[in-house]
Tab-separated table of C-alpha atoms and ligand atoms in Angstrom:
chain	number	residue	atom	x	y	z
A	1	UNK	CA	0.000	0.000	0.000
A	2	UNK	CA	2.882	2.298	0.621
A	3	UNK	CA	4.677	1.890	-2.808
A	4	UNK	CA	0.993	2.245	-4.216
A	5	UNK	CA	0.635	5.375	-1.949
A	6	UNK	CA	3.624	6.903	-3.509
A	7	UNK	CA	2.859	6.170	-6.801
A	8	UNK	CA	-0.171	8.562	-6.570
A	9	UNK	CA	0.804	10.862	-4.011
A	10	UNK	CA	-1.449	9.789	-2.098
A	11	UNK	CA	-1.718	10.319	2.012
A	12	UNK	CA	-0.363	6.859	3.834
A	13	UNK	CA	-2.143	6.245	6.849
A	14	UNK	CA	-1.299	2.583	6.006
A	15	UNK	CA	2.388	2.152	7.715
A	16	UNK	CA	3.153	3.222	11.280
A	17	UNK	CA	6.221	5.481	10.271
A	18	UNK	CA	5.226	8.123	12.569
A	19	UNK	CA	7.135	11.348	10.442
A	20	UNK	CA	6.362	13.612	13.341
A	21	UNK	CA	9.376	16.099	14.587
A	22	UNK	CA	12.001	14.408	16.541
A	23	UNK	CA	12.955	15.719	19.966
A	24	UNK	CA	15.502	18.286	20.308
A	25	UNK	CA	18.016	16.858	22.554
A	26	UNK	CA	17.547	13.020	21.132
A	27	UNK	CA	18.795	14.839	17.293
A	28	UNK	CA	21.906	16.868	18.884
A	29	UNK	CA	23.294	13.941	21.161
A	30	UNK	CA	23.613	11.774	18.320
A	31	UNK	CA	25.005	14.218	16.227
A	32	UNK	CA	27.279	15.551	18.760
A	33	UNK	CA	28.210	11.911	19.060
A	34	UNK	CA	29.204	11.143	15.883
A	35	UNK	CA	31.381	14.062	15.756
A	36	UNK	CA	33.263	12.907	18.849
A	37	UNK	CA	34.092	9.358	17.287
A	38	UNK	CA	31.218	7.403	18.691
A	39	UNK	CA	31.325	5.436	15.500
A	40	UNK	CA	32.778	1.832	16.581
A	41	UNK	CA	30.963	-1.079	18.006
A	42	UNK	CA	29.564	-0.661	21.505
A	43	UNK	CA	29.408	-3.420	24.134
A	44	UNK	CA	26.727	-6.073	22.892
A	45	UNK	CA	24.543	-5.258	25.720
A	46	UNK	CA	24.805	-1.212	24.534
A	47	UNK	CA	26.515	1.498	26.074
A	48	UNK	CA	26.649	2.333	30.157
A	49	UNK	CA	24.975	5.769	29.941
A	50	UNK	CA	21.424	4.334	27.806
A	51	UNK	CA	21.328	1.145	30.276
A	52	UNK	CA	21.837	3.344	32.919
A	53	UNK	CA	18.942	5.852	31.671
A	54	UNK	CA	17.053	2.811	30.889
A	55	UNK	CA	17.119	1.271	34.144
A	56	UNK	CA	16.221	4.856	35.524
A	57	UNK	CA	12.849	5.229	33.346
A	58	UNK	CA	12.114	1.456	34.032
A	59	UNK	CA	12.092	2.174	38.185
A	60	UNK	CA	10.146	5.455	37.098
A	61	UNK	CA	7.808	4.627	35.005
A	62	UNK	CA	7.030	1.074	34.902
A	63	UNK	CA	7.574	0.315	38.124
A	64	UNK	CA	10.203	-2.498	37.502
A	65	UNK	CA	13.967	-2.967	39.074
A	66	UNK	CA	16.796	-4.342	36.965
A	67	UNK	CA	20.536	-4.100	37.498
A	68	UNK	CA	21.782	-1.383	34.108
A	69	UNK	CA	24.890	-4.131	34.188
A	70	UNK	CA	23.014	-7.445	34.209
A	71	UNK	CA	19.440	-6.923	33.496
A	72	UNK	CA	18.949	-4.618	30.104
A	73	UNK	CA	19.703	-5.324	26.817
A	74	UNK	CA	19.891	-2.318	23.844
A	75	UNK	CA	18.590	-4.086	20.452
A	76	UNK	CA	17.940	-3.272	17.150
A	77	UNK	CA	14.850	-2.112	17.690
A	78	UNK	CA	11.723	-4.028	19.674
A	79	UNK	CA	11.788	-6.124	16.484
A	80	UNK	CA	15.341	-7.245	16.946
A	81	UNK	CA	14.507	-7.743	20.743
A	82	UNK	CA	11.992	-10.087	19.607
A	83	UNK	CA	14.338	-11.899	17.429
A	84	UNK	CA	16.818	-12.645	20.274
A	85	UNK	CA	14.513	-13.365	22.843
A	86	UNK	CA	12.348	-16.002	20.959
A	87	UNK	CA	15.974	-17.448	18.861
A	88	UNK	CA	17.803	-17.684	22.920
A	89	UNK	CA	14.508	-18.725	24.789
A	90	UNK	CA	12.204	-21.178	22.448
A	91	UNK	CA	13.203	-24.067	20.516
A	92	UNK	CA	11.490	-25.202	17.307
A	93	UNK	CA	8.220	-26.451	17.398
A	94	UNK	CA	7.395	-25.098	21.101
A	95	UNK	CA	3.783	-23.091	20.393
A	96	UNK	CA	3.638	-19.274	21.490
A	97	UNK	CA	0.301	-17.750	22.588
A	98	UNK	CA	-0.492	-14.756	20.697
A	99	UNK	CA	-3.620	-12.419	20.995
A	100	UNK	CA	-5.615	-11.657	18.101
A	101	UNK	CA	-5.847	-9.454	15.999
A	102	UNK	CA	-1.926	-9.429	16.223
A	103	UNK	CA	1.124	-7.534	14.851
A	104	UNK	CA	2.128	-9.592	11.522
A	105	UNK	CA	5.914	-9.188	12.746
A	106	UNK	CA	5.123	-11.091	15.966
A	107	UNK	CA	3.254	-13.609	14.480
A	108	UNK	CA	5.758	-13.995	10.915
A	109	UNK	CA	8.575	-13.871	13.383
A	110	UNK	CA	7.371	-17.121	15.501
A	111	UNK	CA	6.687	-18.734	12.359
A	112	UNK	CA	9.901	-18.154	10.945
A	113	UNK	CA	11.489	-19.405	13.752
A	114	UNK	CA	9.350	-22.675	13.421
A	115	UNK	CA	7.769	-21.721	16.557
A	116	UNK	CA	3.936	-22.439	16.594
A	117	UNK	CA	1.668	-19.335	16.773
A	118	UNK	CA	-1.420	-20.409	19.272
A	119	UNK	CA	-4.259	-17.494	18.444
A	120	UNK	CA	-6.295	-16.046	20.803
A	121	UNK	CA	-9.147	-13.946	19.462
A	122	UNK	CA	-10.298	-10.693	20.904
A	123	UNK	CA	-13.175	-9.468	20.174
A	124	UNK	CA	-14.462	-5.670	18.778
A	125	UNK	CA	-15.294	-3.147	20.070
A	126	UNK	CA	-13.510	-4.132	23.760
A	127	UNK	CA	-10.758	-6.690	22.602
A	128	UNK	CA	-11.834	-7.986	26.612
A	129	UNK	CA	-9.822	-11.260	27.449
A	130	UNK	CA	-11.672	-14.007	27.685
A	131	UNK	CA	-10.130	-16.215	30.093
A	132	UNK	CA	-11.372	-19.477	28.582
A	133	UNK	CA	-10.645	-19.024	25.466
A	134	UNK	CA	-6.914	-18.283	26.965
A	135	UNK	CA	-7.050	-21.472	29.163
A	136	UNK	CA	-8.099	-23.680	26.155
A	137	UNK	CA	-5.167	-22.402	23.882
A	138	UNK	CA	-2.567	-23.521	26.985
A	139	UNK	CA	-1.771	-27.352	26.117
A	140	UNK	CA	2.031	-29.436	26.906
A	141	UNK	CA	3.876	-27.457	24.057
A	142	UNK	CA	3.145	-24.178	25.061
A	143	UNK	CA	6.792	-22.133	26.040
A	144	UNK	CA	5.338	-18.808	25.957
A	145	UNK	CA	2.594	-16.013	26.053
A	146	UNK	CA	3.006	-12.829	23.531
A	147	UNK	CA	1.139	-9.393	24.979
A	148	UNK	CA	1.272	-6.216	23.259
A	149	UNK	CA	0.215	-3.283	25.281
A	150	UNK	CA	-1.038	-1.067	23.915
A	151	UNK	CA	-1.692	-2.704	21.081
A	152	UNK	CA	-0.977	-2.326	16.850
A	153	UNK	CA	-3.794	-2.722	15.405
A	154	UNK	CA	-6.287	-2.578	18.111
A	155	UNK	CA	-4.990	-0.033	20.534
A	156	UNK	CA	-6.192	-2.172	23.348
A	157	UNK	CA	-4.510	-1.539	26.527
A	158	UNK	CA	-4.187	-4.891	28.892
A	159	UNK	CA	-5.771	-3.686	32.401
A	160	UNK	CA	-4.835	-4.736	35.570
A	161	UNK	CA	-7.117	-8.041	36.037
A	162	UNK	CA	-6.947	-8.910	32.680
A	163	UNK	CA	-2.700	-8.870	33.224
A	164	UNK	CA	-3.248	-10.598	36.290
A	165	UNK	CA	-5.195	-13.221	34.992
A	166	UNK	CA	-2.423	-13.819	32.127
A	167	UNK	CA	-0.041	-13.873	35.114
A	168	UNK	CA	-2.107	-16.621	37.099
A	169	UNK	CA	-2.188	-18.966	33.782
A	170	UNK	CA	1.746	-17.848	33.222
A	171	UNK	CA	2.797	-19.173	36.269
A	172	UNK	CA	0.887	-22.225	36.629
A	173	UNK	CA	2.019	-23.565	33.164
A	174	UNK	CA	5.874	-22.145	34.345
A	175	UNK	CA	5.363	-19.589	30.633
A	176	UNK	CA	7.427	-17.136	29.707
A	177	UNK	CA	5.344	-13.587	29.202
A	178	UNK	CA	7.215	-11.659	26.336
A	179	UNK	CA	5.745	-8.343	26.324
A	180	UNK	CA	5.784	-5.398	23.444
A	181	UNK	CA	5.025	-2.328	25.674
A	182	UNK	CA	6.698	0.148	22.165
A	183	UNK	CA	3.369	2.204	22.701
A	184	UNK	CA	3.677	2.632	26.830
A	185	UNK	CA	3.324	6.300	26.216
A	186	UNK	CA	0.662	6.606	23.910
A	187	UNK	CA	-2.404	5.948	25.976
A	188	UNK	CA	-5.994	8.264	25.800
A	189	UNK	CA	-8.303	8.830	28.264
A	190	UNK	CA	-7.797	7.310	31.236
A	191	UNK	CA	-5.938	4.194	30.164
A	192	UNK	CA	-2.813	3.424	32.079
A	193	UNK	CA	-0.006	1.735	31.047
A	194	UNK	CA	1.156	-1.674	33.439
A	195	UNK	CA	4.419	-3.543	32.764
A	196	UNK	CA	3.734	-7.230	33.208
A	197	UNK	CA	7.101	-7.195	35.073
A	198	UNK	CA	5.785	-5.333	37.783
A	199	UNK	CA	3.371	-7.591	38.875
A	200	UNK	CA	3.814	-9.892	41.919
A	201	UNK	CA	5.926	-12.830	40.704
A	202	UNK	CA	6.038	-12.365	37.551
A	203	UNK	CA	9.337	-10.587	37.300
A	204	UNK	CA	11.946	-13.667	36.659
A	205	UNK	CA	9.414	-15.135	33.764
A	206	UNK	CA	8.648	-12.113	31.714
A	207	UNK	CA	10.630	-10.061	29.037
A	208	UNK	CA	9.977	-6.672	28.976
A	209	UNK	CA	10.392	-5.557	24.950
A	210	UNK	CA	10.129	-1.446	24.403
A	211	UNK	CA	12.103	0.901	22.136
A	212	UNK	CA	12.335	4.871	20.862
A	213	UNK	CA	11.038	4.175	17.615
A	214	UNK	CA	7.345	5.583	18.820
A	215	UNK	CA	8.173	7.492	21.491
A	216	UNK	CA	11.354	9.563	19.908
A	217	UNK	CA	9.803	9.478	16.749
A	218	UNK	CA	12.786	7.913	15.242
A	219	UNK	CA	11.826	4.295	13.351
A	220	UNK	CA	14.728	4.393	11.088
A	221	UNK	CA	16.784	4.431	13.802
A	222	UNK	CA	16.681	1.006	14.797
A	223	UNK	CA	17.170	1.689	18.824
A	224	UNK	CA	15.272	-0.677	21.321
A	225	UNK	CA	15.816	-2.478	24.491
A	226	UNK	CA	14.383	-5.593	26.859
A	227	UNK	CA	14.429	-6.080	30.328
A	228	UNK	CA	14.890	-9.465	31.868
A	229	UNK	CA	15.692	-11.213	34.679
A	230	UNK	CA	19.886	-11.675	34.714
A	231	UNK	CA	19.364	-15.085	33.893
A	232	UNK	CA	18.058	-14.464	30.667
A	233	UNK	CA	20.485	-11.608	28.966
A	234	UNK	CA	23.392	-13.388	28.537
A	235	UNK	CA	21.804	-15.852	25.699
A	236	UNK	CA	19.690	-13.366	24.511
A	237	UNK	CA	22.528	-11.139	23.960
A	238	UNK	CA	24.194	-13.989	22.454
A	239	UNK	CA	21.922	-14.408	19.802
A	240	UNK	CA	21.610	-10.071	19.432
A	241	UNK	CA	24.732	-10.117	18.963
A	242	UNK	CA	25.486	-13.029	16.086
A	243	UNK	CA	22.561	-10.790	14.282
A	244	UNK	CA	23.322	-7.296	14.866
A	245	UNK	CA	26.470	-7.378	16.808
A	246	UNK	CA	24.649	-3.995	18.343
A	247	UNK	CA	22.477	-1.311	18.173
A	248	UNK	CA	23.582	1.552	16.237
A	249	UNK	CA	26.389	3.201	18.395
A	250	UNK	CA	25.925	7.275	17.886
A	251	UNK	CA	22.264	7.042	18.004
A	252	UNK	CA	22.532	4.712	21.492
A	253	UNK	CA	23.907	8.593	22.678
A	254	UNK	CA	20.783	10.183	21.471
A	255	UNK	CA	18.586	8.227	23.322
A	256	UNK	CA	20.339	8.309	26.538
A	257	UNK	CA	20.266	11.910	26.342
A	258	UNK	CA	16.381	11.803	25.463
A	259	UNK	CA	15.723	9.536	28.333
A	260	UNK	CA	17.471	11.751	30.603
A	261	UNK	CA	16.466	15.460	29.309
A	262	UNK	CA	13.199	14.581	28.560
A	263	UNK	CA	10.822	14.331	31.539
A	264	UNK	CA	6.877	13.709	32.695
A	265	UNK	CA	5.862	16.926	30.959
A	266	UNK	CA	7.351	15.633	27.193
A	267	UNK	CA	5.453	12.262	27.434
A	268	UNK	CA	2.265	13.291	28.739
A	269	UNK	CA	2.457	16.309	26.094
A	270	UNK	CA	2.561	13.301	23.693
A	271	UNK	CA	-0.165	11.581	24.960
A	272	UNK	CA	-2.489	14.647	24.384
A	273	UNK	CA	-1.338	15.423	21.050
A	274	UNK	CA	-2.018	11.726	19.844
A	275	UNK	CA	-5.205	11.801	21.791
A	276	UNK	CA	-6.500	15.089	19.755
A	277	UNK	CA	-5.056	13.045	16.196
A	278	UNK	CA	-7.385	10.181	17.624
A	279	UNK	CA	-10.218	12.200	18.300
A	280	UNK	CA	-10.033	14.028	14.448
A	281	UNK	CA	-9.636	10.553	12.487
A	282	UNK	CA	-12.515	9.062	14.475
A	283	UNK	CA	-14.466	12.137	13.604
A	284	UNK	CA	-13.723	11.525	9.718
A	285	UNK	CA	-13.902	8.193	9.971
A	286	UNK	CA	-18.086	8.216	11.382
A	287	UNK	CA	-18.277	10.728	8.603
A	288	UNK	CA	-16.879	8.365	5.887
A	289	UNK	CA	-18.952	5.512	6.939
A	290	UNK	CA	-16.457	3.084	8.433
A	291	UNK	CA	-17.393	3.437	12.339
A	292	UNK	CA	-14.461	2.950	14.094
A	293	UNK	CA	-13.328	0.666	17.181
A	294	UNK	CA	-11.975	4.053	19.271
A	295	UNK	CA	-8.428	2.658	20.305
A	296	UNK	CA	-7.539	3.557	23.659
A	297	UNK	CA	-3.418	3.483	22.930
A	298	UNK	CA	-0.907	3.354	20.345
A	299	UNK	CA	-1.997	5.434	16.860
A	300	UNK	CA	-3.867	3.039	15.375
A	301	UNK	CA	-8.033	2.489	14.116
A	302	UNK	CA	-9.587	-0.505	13.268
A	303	UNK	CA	-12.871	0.945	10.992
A	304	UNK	CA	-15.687	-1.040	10.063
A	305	UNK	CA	-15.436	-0.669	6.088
A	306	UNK	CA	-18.245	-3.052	5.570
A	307	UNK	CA	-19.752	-0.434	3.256
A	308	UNK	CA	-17.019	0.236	0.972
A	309	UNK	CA	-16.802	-1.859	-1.971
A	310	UNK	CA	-14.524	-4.882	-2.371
A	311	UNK	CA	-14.385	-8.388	-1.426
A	312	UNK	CA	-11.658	-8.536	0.489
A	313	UNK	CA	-10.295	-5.965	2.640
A	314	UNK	CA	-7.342	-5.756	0.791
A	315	UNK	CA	-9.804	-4.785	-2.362
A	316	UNK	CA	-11.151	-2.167	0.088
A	317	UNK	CA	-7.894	-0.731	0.972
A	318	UNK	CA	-7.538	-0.204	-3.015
A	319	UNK	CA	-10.573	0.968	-2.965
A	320	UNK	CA	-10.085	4.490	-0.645
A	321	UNK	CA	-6.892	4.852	-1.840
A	322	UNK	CA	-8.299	5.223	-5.818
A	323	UNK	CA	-11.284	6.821	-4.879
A	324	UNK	CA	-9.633	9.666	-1.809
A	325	UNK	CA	-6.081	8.856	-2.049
A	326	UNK	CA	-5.707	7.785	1.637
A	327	UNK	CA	-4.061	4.388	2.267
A	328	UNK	CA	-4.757	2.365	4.660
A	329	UNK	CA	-3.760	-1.527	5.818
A	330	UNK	CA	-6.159	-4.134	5.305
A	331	UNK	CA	-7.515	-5.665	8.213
A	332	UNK	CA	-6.738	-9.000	7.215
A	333	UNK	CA	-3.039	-8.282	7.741
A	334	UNK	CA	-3.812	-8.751	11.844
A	335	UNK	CA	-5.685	-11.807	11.681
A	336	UNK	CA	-5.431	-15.584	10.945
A	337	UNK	CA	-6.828	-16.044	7.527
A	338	UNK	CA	-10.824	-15.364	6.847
A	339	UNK	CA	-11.154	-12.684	9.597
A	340	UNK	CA	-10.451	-8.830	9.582
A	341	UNK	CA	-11.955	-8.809	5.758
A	342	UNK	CA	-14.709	-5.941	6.710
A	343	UNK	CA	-11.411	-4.435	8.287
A	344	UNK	CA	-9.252	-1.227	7.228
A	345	UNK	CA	-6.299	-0.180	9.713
A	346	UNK	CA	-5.722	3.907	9.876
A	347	UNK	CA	-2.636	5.351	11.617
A	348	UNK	CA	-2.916	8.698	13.100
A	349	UNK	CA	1.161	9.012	13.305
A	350	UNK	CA	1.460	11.829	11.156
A	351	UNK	CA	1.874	15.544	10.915
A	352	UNK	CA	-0.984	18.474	11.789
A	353	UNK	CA	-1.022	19.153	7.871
A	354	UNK	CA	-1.185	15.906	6.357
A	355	UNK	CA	-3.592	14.164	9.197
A	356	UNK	CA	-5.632	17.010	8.274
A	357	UNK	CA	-6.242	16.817	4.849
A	358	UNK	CA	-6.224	12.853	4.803
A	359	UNK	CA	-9.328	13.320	7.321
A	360	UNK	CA	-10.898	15.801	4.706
A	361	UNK	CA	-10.601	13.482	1.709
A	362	UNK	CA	-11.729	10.439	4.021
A	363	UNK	CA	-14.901	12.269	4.635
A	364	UNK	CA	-15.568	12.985	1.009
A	365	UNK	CA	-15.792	9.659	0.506
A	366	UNK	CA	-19.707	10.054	1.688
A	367	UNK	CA	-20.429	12.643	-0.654
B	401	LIG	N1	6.156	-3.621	17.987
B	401	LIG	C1	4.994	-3.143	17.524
B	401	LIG	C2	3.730	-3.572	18.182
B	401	LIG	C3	4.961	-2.260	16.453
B	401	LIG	O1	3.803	-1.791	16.012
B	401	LIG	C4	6.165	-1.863	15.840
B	401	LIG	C5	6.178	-0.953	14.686
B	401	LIG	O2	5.224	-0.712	14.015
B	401	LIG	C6	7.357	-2.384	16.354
B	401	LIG	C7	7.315	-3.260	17.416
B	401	LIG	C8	8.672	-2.034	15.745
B	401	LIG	O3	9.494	-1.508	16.710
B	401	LIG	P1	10.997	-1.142	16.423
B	401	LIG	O4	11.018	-0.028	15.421
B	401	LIG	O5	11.529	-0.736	17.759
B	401	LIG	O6	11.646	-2.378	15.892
């Protein structure tokens, strides 16, 4: 949809690449850093000052303890933290619980590893765990449980019980809880943002996954981290390592220096400006006729595009983009196969200008 998007010029609310302005003191640490020779390999685990910073926002904001030395490792991203936790921690053929709808990268990054992706669904408009549905997925082969909070495409965010109910399951079956927590700061309303970790327990069997790609605006940078009981690290840095050796060395330098000048005011500043970009696509999205599921995290909408022509959603996704020039994902992209076809993903990740006038031409669509 993105190539297609560009061919036309069109507005692409399809990928999360989240073009907004980049924080001041995340651009000039790096840069100041690669003008002072920052440019070799770091340490596999990442550089003292960003696990330090790391370990610092961790205590502060999730509520979780870990040792900068022994407990944090800086990745490629989330989606190389993903990589070296599931290559180091599951073997082939070991299943994974996974909610659903899911990111495509979790699930395409289990299967690649011949790992078994176990689907859970959630269901519209509330995504609301149900427990049995979890309990039936749990059988002999099951290693581990997959929660993204708050979630791509959904922007459900896990409460409390529903975390502690994962927990209670986790821990009788002895499961590892991998958690994608990229979107902790992007949360609307009231929604609050719990780290798995933190709960009682559940500390030595969970992975904490996050990154700056969201939060710092900065995907291309590749910069990410997980958390993990000491136990854990070495062999998932093992396996970071033969893959990426490490994260990108100057850049490491301008997220320590975000994590540390940035503070409660910058990220719940965020929160409100995403909340307002929520708020406007909804609004065009009623008006275009594709009710939305109002997320209450990350910067995505699932919209009801029942009434737009197509078969498929993938048809429908060709569909807007010809007719308004606004692409979006098809729905079927978060699913296993036969659901999310009545399903169109928006992103609200974008600039004032362009999230403005992709709302206009989404509304002409009911003209
Ligand atoms: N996890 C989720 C749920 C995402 O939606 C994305 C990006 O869209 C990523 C991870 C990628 O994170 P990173 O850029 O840190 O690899």
């Amino acid at each position: 949809m993105s190539v297609e998007c560009d061919r036309i010029q069109g507005i692409n609310l399809a990928q999360g690449v989240c073009d907004t302005e980049l924080p001041a003191p995340v651009v000039e640490a790096a840069i100041a850093a690669i003008h002072n020779g920052k440019n070799i390999y770091t340490r596999l685990d990442g550089i003292p000052q960003l696990r330090a910073a790391i370990a610092q926002k961790l205590a502060h904001y999730n509520r979780l303890s870990c040792d900068p030395d022994t407990g944090i490792l800086v990745t490629a991203g989330a989606t190389g933290a993903f990589f070296a936790a599931c290559m180091a921690l599951l073997n082939p053929g070991d299943e994974v619980v996974l909610f659903e709808p899911y990111y495509g990268y979790h699930r395409n990054t289990l299967t690649s590893l011949r790992l078994t992706p176990v689907t859970v669904l959630l269901d519209a408009p509330t995504w609301e765990l149900d427990e049995d549905r979890l309990k039936q997925a749990i059988t002999a082969e099951t290693r581990a449980i997959v929660i993204n909070t708050p979630c791509n495409p959904s922007g459900k965010v896990f409460t409390r019980k529903e975390l502690e109910a994962i927990a209670k399951l986790a821990q009788q079956h002895d499961l590892f809880v991998i958690t994608d927590e990229i979107y902790e700061y992007f949360l609307c309303d009231n929604a609050e943002h719990i780290s798995m970790a933190s709960l009682p327990g559940m500390a030595e069997q969970t992975i904490t996954m996050s990154g700056f790609s969201k939060t710092f605006s900065i995907t291309g940078w590749r910069l990410g981290y997980l958390a993990a009981d000491p136990r854990w690290i070495p062999s998932i840095g093992y396996f970071h390592d033969l893959t990426y050796v490490c994260a990108p060395a100057p850049l490491q330098h301008g997220a320590a220096a975000g994590l540390m000048d940035l503070h409660d005011d910058f990220y719940r500043d965020l929160a409100k400006e995403y909340q307002q970009k929520r708020d406007q696509l909804v609004e065009a999205l009623v008006a275009a006729g594709m009710p939305p599921s109002v997320p209450d995290g990350a910067y995505y909408i699932l919209a009801d595009a029942s009434r737009i022509p197509g078969a498929t959603a993938k048809e429908k996704a060709r569909n807007v983009l010809a007719r308004c020039g606004v692409a979006a994902v098809a729905g079927s992209a978060f699913f296993t196969e036969g659901r999310g076809e009545n399903l169109l993903r928006f992103c609200y990740a974008k600039k004032a200008a362009p999230l403005a006038e992709a709302c206009q031409r989404l509304r002409s669509l009911n003209g």
